[in-house]
XYZ file of C-alpha atoms in Angstrom:
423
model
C -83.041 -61.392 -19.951
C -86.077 -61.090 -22.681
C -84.392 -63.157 -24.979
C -85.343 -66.800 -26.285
C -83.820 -69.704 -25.506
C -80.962 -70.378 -27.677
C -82.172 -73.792 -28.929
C -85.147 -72.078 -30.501
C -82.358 -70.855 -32.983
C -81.188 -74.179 -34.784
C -78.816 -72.836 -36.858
C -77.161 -70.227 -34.772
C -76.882 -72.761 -31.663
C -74.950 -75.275 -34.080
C -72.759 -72.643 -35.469
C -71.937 -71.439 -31.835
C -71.931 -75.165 -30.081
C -68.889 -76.059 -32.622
C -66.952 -73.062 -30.734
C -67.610 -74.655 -27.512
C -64.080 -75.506 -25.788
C -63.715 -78.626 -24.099
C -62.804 -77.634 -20.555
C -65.827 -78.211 -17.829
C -65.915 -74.621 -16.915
C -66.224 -73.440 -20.009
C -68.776 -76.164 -21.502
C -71.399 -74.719 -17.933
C -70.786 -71.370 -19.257
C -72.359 -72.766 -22.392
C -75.296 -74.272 -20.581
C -76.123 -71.112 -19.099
C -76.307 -69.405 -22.007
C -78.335 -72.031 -23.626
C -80.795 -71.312 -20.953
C -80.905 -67.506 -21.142
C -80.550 -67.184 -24.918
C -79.003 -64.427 -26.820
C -81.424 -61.099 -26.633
C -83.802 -59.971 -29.116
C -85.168 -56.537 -29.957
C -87.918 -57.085 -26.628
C -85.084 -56.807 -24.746
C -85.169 -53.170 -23.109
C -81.094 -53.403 -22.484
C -80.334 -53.893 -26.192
C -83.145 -51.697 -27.871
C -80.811 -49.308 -29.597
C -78.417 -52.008 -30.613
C -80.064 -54.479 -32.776
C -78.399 -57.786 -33.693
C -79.719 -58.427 -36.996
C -76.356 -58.085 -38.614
C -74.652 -60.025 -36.279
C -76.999 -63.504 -36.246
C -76.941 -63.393 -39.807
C -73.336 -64.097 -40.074
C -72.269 -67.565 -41.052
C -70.457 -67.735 -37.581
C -67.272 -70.106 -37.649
C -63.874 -69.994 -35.039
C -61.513 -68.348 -36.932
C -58.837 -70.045 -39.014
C -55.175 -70.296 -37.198
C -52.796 -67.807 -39.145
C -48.950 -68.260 -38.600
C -47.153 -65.496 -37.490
C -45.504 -64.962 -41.250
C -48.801 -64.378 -42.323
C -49.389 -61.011 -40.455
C -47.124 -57.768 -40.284
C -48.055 -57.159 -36.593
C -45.455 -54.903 -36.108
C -46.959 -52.731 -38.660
C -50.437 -52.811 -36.226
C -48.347 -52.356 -33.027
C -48.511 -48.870 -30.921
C -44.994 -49.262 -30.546
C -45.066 -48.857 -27.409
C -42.048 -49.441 -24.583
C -44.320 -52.251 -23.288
C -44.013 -56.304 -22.340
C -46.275 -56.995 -25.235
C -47.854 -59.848 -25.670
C -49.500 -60.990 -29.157
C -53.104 -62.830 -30.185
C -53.891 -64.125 -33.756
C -57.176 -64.836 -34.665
C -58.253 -65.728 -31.323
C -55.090 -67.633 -30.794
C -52.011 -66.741 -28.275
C -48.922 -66.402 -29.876
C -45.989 -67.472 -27.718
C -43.394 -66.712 -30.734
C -44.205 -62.836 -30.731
C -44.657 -62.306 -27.097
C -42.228 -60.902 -24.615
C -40.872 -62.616 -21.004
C -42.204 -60.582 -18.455
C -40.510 -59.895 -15.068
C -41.952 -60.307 -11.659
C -45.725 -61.755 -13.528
C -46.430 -65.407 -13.930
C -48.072 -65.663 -17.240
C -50.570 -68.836 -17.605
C -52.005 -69.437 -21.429
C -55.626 -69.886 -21.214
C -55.695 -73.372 -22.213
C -53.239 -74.453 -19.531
C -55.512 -73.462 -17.081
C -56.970 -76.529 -15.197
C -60.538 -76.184 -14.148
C -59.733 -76.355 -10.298
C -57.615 -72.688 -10.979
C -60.446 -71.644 -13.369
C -62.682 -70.525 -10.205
C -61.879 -66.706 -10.942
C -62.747 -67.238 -14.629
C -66.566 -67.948 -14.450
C -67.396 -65.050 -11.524
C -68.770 -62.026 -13.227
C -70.210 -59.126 -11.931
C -72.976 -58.315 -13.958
C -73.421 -61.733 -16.536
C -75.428 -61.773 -19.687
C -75.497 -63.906 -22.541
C -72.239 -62.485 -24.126
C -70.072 -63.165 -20.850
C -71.175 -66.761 -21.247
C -70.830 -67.027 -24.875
C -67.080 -65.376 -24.446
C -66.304 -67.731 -21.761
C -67.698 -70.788 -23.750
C -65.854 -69.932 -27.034
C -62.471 -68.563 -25.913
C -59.208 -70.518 -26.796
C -57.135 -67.438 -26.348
C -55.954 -65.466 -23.584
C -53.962 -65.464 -20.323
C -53.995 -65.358 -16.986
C -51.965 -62.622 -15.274
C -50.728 -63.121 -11.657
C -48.347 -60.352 -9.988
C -47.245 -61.314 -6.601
C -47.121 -59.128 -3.134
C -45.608 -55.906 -3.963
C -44.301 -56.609 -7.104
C -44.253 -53.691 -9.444
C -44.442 -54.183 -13.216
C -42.050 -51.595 -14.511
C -43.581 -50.969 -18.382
C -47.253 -51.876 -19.370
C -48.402 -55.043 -20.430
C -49.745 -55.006 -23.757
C -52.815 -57.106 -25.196
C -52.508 -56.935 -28.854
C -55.303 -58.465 -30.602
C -55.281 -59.033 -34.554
C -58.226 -60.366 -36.181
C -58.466 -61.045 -39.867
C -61.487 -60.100 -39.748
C -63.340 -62.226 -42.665
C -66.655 -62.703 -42.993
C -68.349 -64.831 -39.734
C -65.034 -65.022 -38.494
C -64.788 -65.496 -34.590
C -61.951 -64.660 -32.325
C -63.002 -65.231 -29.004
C -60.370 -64.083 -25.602
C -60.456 -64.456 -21.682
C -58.263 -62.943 -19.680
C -57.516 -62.317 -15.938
C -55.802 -60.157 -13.852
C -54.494 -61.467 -10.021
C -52.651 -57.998 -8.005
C -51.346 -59.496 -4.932
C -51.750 -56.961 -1.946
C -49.808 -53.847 -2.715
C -48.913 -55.124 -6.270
C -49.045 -52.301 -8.735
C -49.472 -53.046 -13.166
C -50.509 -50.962 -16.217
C -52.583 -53.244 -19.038
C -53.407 -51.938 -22.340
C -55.476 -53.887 -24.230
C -55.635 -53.306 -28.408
C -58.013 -55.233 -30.198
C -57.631 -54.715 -34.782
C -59.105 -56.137 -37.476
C -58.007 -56.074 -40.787
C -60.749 -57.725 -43.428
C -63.933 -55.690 -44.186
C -66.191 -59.402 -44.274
C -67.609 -58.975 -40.939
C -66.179 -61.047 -38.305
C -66.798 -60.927 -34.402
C -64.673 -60.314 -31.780
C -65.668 -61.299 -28.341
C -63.595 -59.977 -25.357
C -63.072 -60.602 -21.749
C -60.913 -59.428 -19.034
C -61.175 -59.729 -15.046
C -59.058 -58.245 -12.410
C -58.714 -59.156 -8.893
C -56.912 -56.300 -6.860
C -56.362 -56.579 -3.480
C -55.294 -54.891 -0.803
C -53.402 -51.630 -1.801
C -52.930 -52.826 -4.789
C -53.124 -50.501 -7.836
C -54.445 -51.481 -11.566
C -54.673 -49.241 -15.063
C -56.279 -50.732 -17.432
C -56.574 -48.866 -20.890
C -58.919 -51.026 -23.663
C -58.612 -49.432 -27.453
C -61.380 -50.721 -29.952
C -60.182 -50.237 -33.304
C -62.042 -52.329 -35.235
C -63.134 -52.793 -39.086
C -65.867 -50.791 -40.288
C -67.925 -54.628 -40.974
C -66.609 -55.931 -37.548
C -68.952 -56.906 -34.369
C -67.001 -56.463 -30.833
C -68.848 -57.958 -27.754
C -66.673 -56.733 -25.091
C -66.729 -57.117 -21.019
C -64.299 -55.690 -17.774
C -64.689 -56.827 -14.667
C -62.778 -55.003 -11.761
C -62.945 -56.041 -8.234
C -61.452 -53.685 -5.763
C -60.249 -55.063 -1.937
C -59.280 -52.454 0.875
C -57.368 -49.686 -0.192
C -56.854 -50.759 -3.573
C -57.017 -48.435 -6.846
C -58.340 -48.932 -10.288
C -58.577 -46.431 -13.068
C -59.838 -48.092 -16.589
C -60.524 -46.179 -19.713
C -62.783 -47.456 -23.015
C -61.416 -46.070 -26.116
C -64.268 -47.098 -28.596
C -62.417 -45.599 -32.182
C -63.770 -48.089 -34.665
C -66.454 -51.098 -35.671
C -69.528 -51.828 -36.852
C -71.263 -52.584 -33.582
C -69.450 -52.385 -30.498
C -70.857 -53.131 -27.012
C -69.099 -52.672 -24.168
C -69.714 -53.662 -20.458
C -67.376 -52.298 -17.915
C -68.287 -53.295 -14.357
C -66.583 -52.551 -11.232
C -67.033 -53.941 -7.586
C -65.459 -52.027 -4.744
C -65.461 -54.248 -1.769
C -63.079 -53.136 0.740
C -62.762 -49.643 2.107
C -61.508 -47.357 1.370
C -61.673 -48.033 -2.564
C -60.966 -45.507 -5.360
C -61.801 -46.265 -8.936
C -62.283 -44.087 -11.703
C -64.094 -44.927 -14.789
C -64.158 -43.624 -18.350
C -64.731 -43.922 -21.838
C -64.528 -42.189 -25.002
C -66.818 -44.025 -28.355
C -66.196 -42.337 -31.822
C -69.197 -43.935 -33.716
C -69.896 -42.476 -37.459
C -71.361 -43.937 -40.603
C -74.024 -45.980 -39.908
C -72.598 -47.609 -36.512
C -73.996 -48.113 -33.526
C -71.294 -47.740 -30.453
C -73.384 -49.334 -26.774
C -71.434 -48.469 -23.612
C -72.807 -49.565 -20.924
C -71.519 -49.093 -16.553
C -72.048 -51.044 -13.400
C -70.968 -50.036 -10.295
C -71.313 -51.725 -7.062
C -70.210 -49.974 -3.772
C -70.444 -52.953 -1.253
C -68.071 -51.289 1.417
C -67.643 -48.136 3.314
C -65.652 -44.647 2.602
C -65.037 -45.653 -1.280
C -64.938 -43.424 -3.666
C -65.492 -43.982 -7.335
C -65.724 -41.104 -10.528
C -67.288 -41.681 -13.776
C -66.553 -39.802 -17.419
C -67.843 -40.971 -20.296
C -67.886 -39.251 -24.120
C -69.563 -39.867 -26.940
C -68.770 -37.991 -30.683
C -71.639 -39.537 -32.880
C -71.257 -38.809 -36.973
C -73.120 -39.383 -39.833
C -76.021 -41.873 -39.026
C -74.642 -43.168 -36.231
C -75.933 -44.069 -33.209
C -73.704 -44.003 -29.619
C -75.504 -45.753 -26.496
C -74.594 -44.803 -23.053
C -75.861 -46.786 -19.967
C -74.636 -46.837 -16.223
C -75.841 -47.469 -12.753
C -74.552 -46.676 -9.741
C -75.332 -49.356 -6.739
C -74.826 -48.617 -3.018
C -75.298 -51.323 -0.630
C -76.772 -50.726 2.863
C -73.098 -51.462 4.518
C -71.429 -48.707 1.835
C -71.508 -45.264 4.012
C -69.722 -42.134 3.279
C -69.658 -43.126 -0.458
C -68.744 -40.158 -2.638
C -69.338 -41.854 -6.437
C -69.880 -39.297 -9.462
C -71.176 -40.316 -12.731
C -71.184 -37.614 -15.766
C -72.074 -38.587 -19.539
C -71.483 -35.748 -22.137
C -72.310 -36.297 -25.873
C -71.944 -34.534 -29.375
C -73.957 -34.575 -31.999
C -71.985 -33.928 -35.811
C -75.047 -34.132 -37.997
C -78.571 -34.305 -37.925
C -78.784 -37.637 -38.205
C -76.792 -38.757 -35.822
C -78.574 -40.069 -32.521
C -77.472 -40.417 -28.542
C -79.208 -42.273 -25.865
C -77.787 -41.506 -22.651
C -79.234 -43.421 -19.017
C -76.881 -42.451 -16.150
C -78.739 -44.166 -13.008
C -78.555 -44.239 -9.336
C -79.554 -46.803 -6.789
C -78.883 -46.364 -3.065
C -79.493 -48.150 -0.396
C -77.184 -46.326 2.210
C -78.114 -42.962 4.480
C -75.086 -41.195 4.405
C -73.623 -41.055 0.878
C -72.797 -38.303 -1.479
C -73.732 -39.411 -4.933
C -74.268 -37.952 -8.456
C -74.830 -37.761 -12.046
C -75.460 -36.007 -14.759
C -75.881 -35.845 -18.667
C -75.900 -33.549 -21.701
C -76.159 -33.914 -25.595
C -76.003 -31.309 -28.388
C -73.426 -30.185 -31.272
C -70.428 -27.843 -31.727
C -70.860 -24.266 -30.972
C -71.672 -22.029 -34.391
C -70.419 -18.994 -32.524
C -67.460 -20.217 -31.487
C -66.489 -22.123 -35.226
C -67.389 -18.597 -36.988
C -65.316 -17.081 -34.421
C -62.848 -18.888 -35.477
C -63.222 -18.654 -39.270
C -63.039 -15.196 -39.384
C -59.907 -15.686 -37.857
C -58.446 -17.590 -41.317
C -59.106 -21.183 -39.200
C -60.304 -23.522 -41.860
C -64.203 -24.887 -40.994
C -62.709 -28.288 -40.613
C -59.738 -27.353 -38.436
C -61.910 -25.128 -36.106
C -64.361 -28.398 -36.000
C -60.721 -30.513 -35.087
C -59.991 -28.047 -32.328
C -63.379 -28.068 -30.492
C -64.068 -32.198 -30.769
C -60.074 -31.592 -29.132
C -61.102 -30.082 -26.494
C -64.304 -31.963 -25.560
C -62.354 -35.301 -26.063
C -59.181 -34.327 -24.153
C -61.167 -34.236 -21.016
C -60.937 -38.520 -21.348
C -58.053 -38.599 -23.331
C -55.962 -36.633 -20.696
C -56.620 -39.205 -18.155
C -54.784 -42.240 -19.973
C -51.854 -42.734 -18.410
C -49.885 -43.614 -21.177
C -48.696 -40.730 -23.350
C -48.325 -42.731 -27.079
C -51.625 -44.041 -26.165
C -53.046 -40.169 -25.581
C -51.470 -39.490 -28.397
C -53.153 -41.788 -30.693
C -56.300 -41.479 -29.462
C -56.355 -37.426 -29.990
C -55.182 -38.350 -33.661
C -58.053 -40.432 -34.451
C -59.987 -37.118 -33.512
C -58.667 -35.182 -36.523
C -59.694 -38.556 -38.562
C -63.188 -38.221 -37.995
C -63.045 -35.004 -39.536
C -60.237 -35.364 -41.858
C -62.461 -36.304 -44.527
C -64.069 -33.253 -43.970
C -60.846 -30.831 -44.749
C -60.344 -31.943 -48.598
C -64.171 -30.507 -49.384
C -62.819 -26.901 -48.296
């Protein structure tokens, strides 16, 4: 990393070192990333996402808010779900459901003998240690052998969102062999002051096990979201996780994957929705350490207004990973002039016999086919809703829950609503 040491920052290191939790795992995760530092703009990996906004904040854990305080069920998907509720960076055992067949460990009751799985990551920067340093809420998720969880388990994350506000989570995911469990994770903030949110989940899944994980980003329009996946993959297991990236200031988002036991399958995809003046940074690793795995990539980006959306991903195949089949695609729209897209699907292989690919492309809506549609008596705005549909629904169509598919199509039609009242 290009950045500078953190202690050459006096005021952001104190503001961050009062965050520091007390458990030794988490206080070396805060040595290491007061010995890479947080990146600056000479970093090439964060040159279209500047953090101006975000060291400028008067950075401070967030305040504990009871329960009372916040009409979560209001913010809730509703879905049929084992749901299971954060405040402000804080677990909430009051709101959360009992959930069958999964052992459910609060973050802080994890000793740091168990905590082993907590400070691996597959591709670390300074925001996986600063996540794991700072987080006092979260859980850790164990489903034994062949146990199937029989609704989703829900993450739901409120934030209040005031100014230098931080809410910092950790979680982790143990499948046992042949286990099988849906997670949707929903992270909201409500304040316009600018807080942070930093997120991290990990999953283990073993041996025929198979994981969904969907992550929604719905964030104010003053909010910072730092967010990292981790999925590791053993023999014959299956992962498919999805990035919903609907709303924030500046959103960054690492999803990394690690397929090593044959015959994997993982799929990969995200959808961002950046407008105003955001900036939306997605960013892929995949590592194929082990033979016949398969893995496919989709990833979306609708940029509006002066926004900017970020797309980044790497393929890796390791000597040992033959007869990999991985496919990586990136497709981006454009509403505006002003809106930008920087796209960087990569490959690096190591192995002879492989079948690997990716692609990318980046433009706007089709005149022909909205004046098509006009003359037709479809409104401008309506026959914009339709197309941005259409691309979208390609991601959207792969989340396995339908409420979830559902919302995500609707916020669609909001990033053009405002659009419909000028007609």
């Amino acid at each position: 990393m290009a950045g500078l040491p953190l202690m050459n920052d006096v005021h952001l290191n104190r503001s961050l070192a009062k965050m520091t939790q007390e458990s030794t795992w988490q206080k070396a995760q805060w040595r290491r990333l007061a010995e890479v530092g947080l990146p600056d703009s000479s970093d090439e990996a964060w040159r279209y996402t500047p953090l101006s906004s975000f060291k400028q904040l008067p950075l401070r854990y967030a305040k504990f808010q009871p329960a009372e305080n916040i009409s979560y069920e209001s913010l809730s998907l509703g879905l049929d779900s084992y749901r299971l509720v954060f405040f402000d960076g804080r677990f909430s055992f009051r709101c959360s459901d009992w959930i069958p067949h999964a052992t459910i460990t609060p973050l802080h009751c994890v000793t740091d003998v168990d905590s082993h799985e907590l400070r691996k990551a597959i591709k670390p920067d300074a925001f996986v240690y600063l996540t794991d340093a700072t987080a006092s809420g979260g859980v850790l998720i164990e489903v034994a052998a062949n146990r199937v969880i029989d609704k989703p388990i829900y993450l739901l994350h409120i934030n209040s969102g005031n100014k230098g506000d931080v809410c910092s989570y950790r979680h982790h995911v143990d499948l046992g062999t042949g286990a099988q469990c849906e997670i949707i994770e929903h992270h909201v903030s409500l304040e316009q002051g600018g807080g942070v949110t930093l997120s991290r989940l990990t999953s283990l899944v073993q041996n025929g096990a198979r994981f969904y994980h969907t992550k929604l980003i719905e964030e104010s329009g003053q909010q910072h979201h730092f967010g990292h996946n981790d999925t590791v993959l053993e023999r014959d297991a299956f992962a498919q996780t999805s990035t919903m990236a609907l709303s924030g200031r500046l959103v960054r988002h690492q999803n990394s994957s690690a397929l090593r036991g044959e015959n994997g399958y993982i799929e990969m995809n995200s959808l961002s929705l950046p407008h105003a003046q955001h900036t939306f940074d997605n960013r892929t690793y995949l590592s194929h350490a082990a033979a016949h795995c398969i893995s496919k990539q989709l990833h979306k980006i609708i940029a509006k207004d002066e926004a900017t959306g970020v797309f980044e991903g790497m393929i890796y195949v390791a000597p040992v990973a033959q007869q990999t089949d991985g496919q990586m695609d990136s497709h981006n729209l454009l509403l505006g002039e002003s809106a930008t897209v920087n796209t960087k699907p990569q490959l690096e292989i190591y192995a002879d016999d492989v079948k690997c690919s990716h692609g990318a492309t980046s433009g706007q809506l089709n005149r022909d086919q909205i004046d098509y549609m006009r003359a037709r008596g479809i409104t401008k705005s309506l026959a914009e809703s339709m197309l941005l549909k259409a691309f979208a629904s390609e991601v959207a169509f792969k989340l396995r829950n339908p409420l979830v598919k559902e919302h995500v199509l609707a916020r669609i039609d909001h990033l053009v609503r405002g659009d419909r009242d000028a007609e």
